[in-house]
Coordinates of C-alpha atoms and ligand atoms in Angstrom, one line a residue:
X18 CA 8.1 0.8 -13.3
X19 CA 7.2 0.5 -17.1
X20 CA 6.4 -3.2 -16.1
X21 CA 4.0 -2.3 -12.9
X22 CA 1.9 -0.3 -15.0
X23 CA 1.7 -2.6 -17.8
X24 CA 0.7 -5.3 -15.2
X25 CA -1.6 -2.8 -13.5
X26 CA -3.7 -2.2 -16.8
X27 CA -3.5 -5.8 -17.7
X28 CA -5.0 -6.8 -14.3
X29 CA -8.0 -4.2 -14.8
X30 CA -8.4 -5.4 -18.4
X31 CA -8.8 -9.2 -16.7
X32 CA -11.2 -7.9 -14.5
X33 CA -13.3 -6.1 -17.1
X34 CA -13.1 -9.3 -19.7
X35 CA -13.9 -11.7 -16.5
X36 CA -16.5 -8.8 -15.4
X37 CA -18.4 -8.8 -18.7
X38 CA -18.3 -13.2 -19.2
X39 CA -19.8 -13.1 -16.2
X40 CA -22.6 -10.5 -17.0
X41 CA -23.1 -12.2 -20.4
X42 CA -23.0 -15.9 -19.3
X43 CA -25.6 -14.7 -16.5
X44 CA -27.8 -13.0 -18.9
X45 CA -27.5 -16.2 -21.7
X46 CA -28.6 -18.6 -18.8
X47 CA -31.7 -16.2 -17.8
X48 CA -32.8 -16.1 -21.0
X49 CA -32.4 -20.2 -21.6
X50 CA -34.4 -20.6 -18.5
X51 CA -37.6 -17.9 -19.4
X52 CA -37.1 -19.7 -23.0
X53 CA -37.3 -23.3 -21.4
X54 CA -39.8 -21.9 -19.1
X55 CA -42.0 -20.9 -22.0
X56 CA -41.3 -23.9 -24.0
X57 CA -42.6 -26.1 -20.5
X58 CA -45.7 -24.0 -20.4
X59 CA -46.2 -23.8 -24.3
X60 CA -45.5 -28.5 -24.5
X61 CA -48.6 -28.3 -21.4
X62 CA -50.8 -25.9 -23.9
X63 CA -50.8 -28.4 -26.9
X64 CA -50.6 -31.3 -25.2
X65 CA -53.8 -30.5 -23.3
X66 CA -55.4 -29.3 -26.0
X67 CA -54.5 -32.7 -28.0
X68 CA -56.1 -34.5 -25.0
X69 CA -59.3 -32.5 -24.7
X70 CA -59.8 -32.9 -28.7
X71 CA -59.5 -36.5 -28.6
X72 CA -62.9 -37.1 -26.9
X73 CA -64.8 -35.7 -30.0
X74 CA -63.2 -38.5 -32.6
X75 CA -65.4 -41.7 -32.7
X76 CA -62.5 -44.6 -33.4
X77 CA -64.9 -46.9 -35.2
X78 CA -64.9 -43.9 -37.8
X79 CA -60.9 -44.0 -37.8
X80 CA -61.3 -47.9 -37.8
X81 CA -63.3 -47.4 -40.9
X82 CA -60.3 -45.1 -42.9
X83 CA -58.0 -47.5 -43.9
X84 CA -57.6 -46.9 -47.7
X85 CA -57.1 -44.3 -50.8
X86 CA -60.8 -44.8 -52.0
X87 CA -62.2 -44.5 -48.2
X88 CA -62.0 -41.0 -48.6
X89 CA -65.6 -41.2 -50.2
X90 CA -66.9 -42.9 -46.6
X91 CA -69.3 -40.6 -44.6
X92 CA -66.8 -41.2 -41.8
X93 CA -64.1 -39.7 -43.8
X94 CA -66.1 -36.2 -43.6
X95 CA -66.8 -36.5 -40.1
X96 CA -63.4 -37.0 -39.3
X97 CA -62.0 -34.1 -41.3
X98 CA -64.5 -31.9 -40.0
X99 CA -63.6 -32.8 -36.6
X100 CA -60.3 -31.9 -37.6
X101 CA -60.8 -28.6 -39.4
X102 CA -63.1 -27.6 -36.0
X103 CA -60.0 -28.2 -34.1
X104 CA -57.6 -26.3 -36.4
X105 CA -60.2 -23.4 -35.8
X106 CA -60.4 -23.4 -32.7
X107 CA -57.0 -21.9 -31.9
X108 CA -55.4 -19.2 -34.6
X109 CA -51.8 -20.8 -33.5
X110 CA -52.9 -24.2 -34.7
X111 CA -51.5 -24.8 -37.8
X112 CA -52.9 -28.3 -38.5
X113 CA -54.8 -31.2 -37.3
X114 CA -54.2 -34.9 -38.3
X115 CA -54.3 -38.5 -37.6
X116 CA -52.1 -41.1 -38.0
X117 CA -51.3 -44.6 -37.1
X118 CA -49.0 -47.2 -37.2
X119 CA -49.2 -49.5 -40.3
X120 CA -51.2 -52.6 -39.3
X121 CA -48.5 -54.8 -41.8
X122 CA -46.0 -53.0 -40.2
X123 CA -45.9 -51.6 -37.3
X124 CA -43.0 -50.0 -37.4
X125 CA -44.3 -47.6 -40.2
X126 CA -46.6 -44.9 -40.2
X127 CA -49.7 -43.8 -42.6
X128 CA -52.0 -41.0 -42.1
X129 CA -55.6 -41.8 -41.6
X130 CA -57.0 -38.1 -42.5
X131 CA -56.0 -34.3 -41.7
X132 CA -58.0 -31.1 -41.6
X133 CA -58.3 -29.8 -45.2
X134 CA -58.5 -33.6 -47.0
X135 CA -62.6 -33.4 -47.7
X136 CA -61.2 -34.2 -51.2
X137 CA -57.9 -34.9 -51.1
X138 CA -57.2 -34.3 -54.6
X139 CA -58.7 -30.9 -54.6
X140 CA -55.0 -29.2 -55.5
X141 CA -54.0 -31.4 -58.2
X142 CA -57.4 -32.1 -60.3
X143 CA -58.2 -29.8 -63.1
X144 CA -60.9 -27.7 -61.3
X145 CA -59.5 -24.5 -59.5
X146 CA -62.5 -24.1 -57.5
X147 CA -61.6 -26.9 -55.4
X148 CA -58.3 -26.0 -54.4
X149 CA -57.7 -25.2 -51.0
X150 CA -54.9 -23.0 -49.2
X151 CA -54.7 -25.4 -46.3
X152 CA -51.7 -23.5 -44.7
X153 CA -53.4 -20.2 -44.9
X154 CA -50.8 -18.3 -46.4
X155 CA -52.8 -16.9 -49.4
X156 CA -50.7 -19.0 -52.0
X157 CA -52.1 -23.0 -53.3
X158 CA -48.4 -25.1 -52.8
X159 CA -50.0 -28.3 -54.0
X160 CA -46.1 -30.1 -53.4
X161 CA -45.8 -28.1 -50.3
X162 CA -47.6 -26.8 -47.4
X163 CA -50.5 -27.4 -49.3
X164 CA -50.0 -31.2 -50.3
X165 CA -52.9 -33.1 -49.1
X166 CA -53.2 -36.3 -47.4
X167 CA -56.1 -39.5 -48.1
X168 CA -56.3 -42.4 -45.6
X169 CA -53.6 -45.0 -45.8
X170 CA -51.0 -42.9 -46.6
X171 CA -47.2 -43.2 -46.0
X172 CA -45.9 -41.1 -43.2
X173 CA -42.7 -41.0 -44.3
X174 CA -39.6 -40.1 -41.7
X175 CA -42.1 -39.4 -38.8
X176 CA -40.4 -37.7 -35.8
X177 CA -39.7 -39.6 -33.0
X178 CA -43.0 -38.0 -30.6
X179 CA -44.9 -40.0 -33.0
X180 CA -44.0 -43.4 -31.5
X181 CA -43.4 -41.9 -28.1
X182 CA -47.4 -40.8 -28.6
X183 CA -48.1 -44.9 -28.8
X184 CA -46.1 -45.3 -25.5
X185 CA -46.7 -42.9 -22.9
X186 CA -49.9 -41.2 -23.7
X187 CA -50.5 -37.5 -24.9
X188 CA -47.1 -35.9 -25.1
X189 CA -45.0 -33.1 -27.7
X190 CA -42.3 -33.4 -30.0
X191 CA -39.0 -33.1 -28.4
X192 CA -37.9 -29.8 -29.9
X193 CA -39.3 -26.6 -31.5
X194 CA -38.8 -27.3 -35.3
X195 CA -38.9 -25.0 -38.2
X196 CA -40.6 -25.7 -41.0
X197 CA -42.3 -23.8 -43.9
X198 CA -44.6 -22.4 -41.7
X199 CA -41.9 -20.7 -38.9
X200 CA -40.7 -22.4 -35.7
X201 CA -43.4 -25.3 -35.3
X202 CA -44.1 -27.7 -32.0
X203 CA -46.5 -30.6 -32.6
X204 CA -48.6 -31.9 -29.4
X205 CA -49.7 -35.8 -29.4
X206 CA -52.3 -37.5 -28.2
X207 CA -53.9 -41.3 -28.7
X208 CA -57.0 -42.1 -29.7
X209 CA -58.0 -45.5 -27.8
X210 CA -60.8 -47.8 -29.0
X211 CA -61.5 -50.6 -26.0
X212 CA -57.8 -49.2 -23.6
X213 CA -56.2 -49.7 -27.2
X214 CA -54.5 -47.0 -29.0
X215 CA -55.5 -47.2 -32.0
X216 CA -54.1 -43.8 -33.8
X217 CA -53.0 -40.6 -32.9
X218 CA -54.3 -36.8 -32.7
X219 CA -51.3 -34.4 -34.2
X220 CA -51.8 -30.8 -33.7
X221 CA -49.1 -28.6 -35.1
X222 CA -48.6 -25.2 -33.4
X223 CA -47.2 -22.2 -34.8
X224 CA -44.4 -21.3 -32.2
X225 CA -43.1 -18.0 -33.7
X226 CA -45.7 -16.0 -31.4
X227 CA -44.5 -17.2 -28.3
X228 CA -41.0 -16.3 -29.1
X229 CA -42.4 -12.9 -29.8
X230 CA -43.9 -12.9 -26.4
X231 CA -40.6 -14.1 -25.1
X232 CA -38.6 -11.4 -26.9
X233 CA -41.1 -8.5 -25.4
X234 CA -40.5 -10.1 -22.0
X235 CA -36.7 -10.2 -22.5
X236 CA -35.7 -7.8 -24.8
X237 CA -36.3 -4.9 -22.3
X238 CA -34.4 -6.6 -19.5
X239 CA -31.4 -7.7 -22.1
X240 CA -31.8 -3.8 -23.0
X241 CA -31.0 -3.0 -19.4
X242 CA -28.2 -5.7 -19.0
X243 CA -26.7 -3.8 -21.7
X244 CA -27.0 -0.5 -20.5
X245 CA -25.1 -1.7 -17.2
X246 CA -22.0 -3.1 -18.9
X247 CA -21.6 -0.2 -20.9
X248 CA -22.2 1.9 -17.3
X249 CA -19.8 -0.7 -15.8
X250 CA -17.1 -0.1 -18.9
X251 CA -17.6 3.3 -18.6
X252 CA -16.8 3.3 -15.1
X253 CA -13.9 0.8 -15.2
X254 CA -12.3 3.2 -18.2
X255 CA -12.7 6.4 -15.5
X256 CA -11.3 4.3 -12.8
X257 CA -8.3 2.5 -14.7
X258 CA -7.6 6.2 -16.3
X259 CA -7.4 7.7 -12.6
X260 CA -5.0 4.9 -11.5
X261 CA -3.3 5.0 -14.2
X262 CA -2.7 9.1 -13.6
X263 CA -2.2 7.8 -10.2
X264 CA 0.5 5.4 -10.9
X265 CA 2.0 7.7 -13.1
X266 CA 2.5 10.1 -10.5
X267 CA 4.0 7.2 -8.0
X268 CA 6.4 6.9 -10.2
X269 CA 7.7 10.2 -11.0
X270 CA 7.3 11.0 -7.0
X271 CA 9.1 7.8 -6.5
X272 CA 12.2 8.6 -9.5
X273 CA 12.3 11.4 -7.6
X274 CA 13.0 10.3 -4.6
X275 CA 15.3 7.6 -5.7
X276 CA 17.3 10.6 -7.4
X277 CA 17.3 12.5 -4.1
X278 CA 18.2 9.4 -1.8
X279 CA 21.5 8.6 -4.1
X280 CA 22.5 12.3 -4.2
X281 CA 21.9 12.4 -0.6
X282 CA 24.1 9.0 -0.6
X283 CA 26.8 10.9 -2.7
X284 CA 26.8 13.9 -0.9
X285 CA 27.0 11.4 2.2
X286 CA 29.4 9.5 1.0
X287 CA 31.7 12.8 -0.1
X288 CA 30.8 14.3 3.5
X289 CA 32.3 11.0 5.3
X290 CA 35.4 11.9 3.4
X291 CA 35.8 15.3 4.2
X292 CA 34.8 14.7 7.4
X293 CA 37.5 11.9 7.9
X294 CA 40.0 13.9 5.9
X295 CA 39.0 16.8 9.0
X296 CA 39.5 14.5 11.2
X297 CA 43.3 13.4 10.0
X298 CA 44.1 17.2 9.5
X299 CA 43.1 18.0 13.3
X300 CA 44.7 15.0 14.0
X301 CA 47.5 16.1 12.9
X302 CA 47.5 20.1 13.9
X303 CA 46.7 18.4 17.5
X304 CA 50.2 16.4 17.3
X305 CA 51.8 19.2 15.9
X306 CA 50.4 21.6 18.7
X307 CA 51.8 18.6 21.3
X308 CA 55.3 18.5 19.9
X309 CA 55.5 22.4 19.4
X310 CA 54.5 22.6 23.0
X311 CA 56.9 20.6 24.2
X312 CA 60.2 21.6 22.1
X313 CA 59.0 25.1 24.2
X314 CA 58.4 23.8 27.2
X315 CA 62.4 22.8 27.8
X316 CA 63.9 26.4 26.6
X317 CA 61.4 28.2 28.5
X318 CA 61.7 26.3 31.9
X319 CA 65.5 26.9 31.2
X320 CA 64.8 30.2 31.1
X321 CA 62.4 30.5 34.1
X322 CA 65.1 28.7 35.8
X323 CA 68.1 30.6 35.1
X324 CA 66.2 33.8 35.6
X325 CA 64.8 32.4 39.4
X326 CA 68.6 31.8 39.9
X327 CA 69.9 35.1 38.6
X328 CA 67.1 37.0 41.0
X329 CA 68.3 34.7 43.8
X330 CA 71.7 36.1 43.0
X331 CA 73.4 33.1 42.6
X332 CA 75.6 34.6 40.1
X333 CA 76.3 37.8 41.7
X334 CA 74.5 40.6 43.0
X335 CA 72.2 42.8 41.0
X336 CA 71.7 46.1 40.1
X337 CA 68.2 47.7 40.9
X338 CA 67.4 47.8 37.3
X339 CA 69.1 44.6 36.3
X340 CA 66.9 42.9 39.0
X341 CA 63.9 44.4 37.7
X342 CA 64.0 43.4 34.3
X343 CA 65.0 39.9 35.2
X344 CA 62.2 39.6 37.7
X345 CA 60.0 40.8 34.3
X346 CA 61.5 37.9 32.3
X347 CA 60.9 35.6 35.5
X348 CA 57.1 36.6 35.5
X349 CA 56.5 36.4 31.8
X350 CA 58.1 33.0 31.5
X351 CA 55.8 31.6 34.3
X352 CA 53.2 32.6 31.9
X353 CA 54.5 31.2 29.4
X354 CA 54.8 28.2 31.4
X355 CA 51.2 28.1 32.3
X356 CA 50.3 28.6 28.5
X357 CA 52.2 25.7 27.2
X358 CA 51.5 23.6 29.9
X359 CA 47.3 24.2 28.7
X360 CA 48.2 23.6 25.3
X361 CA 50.2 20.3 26.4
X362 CA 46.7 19.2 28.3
X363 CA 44.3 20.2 25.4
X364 CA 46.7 17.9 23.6
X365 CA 46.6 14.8 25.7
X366 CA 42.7 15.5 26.0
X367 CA 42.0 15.1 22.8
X368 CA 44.6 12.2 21.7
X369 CA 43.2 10.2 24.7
X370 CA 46.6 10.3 26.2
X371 CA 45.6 12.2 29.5
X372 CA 46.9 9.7 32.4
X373 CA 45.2 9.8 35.7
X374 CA 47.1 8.4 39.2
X375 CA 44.7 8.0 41.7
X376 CA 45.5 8.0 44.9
X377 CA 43.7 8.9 48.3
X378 CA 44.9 12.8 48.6
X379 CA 43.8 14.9 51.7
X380 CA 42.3 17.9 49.5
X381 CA 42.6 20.2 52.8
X382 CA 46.3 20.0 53.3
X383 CA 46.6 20.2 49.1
X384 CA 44.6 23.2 48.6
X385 CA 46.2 25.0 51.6
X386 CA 49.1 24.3 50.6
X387 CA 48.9 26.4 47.0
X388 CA 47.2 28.9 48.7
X389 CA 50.2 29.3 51.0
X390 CA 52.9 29.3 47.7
X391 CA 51.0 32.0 45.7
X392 CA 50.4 34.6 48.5
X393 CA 53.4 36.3 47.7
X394 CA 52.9 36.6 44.3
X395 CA 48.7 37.6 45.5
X396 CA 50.2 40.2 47.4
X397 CA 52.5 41.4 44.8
X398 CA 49.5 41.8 42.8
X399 CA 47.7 43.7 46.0
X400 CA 45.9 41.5 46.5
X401 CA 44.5 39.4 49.6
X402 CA 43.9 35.8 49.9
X403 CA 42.5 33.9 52.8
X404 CA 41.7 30.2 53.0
X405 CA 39.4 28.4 55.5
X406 CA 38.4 25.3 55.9
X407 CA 35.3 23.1 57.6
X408 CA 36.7 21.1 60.3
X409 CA 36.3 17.8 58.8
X410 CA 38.9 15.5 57.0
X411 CA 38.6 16.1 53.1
X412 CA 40.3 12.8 52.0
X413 CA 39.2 12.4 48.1
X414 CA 40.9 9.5 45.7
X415 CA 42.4 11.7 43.0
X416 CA 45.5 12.5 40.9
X417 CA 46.8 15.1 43.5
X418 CA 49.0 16.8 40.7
X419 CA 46.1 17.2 38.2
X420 CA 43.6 18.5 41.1
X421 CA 46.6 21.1 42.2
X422 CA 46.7 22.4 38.4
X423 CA 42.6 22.9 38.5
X424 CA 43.1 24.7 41.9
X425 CA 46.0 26.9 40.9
X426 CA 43.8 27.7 37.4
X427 CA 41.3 28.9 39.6
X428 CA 43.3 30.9 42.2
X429 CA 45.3 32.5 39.0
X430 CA 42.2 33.9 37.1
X431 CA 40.9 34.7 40.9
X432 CA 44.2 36.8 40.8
X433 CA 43.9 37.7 36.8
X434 CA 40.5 38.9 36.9
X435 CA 40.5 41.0 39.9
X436 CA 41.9 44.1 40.0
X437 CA 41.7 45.4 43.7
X438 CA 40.1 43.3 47.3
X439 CA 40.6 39.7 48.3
X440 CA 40.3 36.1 47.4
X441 CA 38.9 33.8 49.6
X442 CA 38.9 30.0 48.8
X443 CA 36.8 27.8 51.2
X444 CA 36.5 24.2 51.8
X445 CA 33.0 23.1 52.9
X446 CA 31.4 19.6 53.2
X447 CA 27.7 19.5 51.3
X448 CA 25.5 16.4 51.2
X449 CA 28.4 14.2 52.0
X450 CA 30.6 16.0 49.2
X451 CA 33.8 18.3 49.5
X452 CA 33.0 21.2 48.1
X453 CA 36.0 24.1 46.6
X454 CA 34.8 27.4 46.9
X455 CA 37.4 30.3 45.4
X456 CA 35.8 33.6 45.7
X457 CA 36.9 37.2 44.3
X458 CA 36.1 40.8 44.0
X459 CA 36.8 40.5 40.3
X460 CA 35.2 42.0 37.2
X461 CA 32.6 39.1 37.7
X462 CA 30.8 37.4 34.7
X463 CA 27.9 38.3 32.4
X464 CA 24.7 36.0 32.6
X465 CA 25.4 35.3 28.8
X466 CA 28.8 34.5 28.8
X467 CA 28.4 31.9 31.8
X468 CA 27.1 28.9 29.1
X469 CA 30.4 29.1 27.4
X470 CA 32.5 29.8 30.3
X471 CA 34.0 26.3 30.2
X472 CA 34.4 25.4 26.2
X473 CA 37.5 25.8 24.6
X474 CA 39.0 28.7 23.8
X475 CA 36.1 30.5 25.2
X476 CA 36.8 33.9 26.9
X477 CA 34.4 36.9 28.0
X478 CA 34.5 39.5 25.2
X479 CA 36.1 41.7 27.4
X480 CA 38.5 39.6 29.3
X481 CA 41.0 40.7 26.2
X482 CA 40.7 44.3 27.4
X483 CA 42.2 43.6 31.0
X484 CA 44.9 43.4 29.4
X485 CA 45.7 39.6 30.7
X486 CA 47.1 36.9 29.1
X487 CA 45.3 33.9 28.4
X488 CA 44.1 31.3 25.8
X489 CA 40.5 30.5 27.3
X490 CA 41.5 26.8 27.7
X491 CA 42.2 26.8 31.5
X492 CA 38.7 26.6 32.7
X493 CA 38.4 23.8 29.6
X494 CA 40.8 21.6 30.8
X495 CA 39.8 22.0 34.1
X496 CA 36.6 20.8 33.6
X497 CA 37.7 18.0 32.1
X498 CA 40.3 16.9 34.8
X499 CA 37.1 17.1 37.3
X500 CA 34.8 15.3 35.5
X501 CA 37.6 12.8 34.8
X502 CA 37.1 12.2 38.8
X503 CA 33.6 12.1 38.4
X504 CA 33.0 15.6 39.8
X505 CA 31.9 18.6 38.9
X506 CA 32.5 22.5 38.7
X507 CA 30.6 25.6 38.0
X508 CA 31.0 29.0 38.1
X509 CA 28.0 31.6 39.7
X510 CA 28.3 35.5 39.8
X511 CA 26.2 38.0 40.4
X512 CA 27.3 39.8 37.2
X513 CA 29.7 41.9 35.6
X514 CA 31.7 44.2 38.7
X515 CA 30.2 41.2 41.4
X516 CA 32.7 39.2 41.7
X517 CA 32.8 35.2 40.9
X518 CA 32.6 32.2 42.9
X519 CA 34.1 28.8 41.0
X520 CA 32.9 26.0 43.0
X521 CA 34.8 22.3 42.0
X522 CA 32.4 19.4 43.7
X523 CA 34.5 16.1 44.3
X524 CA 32.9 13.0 45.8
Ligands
LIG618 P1 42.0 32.4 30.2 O1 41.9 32.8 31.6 O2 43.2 31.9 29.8 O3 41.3 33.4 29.3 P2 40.2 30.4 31.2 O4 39.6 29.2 30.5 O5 40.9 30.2 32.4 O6 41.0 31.1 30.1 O7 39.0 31.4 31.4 C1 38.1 31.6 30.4 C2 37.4 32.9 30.6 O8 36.6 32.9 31.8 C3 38.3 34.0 30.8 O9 38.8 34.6 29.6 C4 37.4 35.0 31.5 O10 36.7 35.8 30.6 C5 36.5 34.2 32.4 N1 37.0 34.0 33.8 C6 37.7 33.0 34.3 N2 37.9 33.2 35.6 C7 37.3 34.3 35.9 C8 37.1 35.1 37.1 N3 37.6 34.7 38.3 N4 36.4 36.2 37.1 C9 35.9 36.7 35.9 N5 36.0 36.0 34.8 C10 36.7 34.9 34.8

């Protein structure tokens, strides 16, 4: 996490450095092009001006200034007056001279005059009133600014535009260069004499206003560059502050979530355990249930049995009372019999170990059959059964025992749950389907106990107060012997005091 957010803030960092490069490097190359703009229009100014002053020099006057002592020719004054009228003419013109190469060597130069030589001397002689402040600047520099050239003097080191002057016509010097006077350019043009260039018109130009002009044009939109970045880094600091509060709360949301999920794992994982440790344990209490069932099973039918015999008096005749009483024990160990023989289903239900022989059964002759064997015992019970029966065959492919223990569950709590009138159980053919209808007079069943009629161990509150014995599983297990043969059953009622129908439906 510690690493995405270090990587966030290093990414907006990037994009801020790249960001402002980008703003400066776009700024730096406006200003070189207004700069070499200016510098384009400012090399046009002197050049042209050069040009136009040429016209006014007569070259058989510069012919004439060859040497020191020339100085003292009328053409000298001409010339420098020329020269001085030119310097005046523009207040960024610092000077005007002439120059030429050297006629013994042409590869030298030597000034012919410039504008404040009238007397050349006029700063180193003895006479004060002579000197001259050629630069201007209020101070005489006789070895500087002020130094004073004569005809036939050395140009020493002359820049390069000199020669190029000789070559291609009016033209500049290359670059802006400083000097004692501030940034300098120097504009060139020849003076011809018959197409012949015979020397050349220097005018230096002062270049410090134009880059004054150049600041007032730039300065205010460098001013506003400025003010964006900072807007800009102001911006990117709110923004990278909010994502970083924003990451930040990512990851505590996500820690959070990360804790929940692996407690949720544990609890999980502890829950899969218990559950599989429930599942073992009713594992188990269903095995022991099965083997209780059927160590009872074998005393009890003993019992039954012995009891059957005794009423039938195959060991003697009985008294009244003896009779009675054993005919009590008969009765309560069918019960019994009934009971365990639920708990031995609910058993084989849920270990899987139910078995099912299928066969094609005629469900009319099966069903008529029970109804026939327990009509005594109905009657005992005062009670009255009838069956009836469509005229059709009601062949079904079941396991005849399994369907005779769901028909004899419903004719017993038929019997159980009905204290006085009939039972009537009715075969009827429905869409193609064999339908078991068993119908009482009994207590009937309330609307909200009819959802649960047929879980396990389910029984209507007050089925316990009719005194009956039961475990709630009979109408379970039959429902699950039915829809083990793809049927179905239900139960419908009219409500508590109605009677009940059960209806089984089997293909
Ligand atoms: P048991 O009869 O052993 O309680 P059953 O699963 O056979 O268990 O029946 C579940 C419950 O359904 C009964 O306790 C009783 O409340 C109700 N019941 C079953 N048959 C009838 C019936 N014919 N009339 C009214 N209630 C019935």
């Amino acid at each position: 996490m510690y690493f995405r957010k270090r990587t966030t803030n290093l990414f907006a960092w990037l994009v801020i450095v790249i960001g402002m490069a980008v703003v400066v490097a776009i700024s730096v190359l406006l200003y070189q092009h207004t700069v070499n703009l200016l510098t384009a229009n400012l090399r046009q100014r002197i050049e042209s001006m050069a040009k136009i002053a040429v016209p006014s020099f007569d070259p058989r006057d510069i012919e004439e200034l060859r040497i020191e002592s020339d100085w003292q020719k009328p053409e000298w004054g001409r010339v420098v007056n020329q020269l001085l009228a030119i310097e005046k003419s523009d207040e960024d013109i610092l000077f005007s001279y002439v120059f030429r190469k050297k006629l013994i060597d042409p590869l030298q130069m030597e000034f012919v005059a410039d504008s404040h030589s009238i007397y050349p001397y006029a700063n180193n002689d003895y006479d004060p009133s002579n000197d001259v402040d050629a630069n201007r600047d209020g101070k005489i520099e006789p070895d500087g600014p002020d130094y004073l050239q004569w005809p036939g003097q050395d140009y020493e080191d002359p820049p390069e535009g000199t020669f190029r002057a000789y070559d291609v016509g009016p033209t500049t010097s290359k670059d802006l260069y400083e000097d004692s006077f501030g940034r300098v350019i120097t504009g060139y043009a020849p003076i011809l004499r018959n197409g012949e260039t015979i020397a050349v018109l220097a005018l230096d130009m002062k270049a410090d206003n134009f880059f004054a002009i150049t600041g007032q044009t730039l300065y205010p939109f460098l001013s506003f560059i400025l003010f964006l970045i900072i807007i800009i880094l102001l911006l990117f600091f709110v923004i990278i502050k909010m994502w970083g509060r924003q990451l930040k709360k990512e990851v505590i949301q996500r820690e959070k979530i990360e804790n929940l999920a692996s407690e949720l794992q544990v609890s999980n994982d502890k829950f899969w355990v218990a559950n599989e440790k429930l599942k073992e344990l009713d594992k188990q209490k269903t095995e022991f249930v099965s083997i209780a069932s059927h160590q009872l099973r074998s005393p009890l039918t003993s019992v039954k049995g012995y009891a059957s015999m005794l009423l039938e008096g195959s060991f003697g005749p009985l008294s009244e009372k003896a009779a009675e009483a054993v005919g009590r024990i008969f009765q309560s160990s069918q019960k019994l019999v009934v009971v365990i023989e639920d708990f031995l289903n609910i058993t084989r239900i849920e270990l899987g170990t139910m078995k099912y022989e299928m066969a094609e059964i005629d469900f009319k002759a099966l069903t008529e059959a029970i109804v026939r064997d327990v009509k005594p015992t109905v009657e005992r019970n005062k009670l009255k059964i009838s069956f009836e029966a469509a005229p059709e065959e009601f062949k079904v492919k079941a396991d005849s025992g399994k369907i005779s223990q769901v028909v004899s569950n419903l004719i017993d709590n038929a019997m159980k749950y009905t204290h006085a009138g009939s039972i009537k159980v009715r075969l009827e053919k429905l869409g193609g389907k064999n339908r078991l209808l068993v119908t009482d007079t009994g207590i009937g069943i309330a609307p909200e106990t009819m959802p649960k009629l047929f879980e396990k161990f389910s029984r209507a509150h007050d089925a316990g107060k009719t005194n009956i014995i039961g475990t709630g599983l009979g109408l379970y297990v039959a429902k699950q012997i039915v829809e083990a043969h793809g049927g179905k059953i239900w139960a419908e009622s009219e409500g508590q005091g109605k009677g009940s129908t059960f209806i089984v439906e089997l293909g």
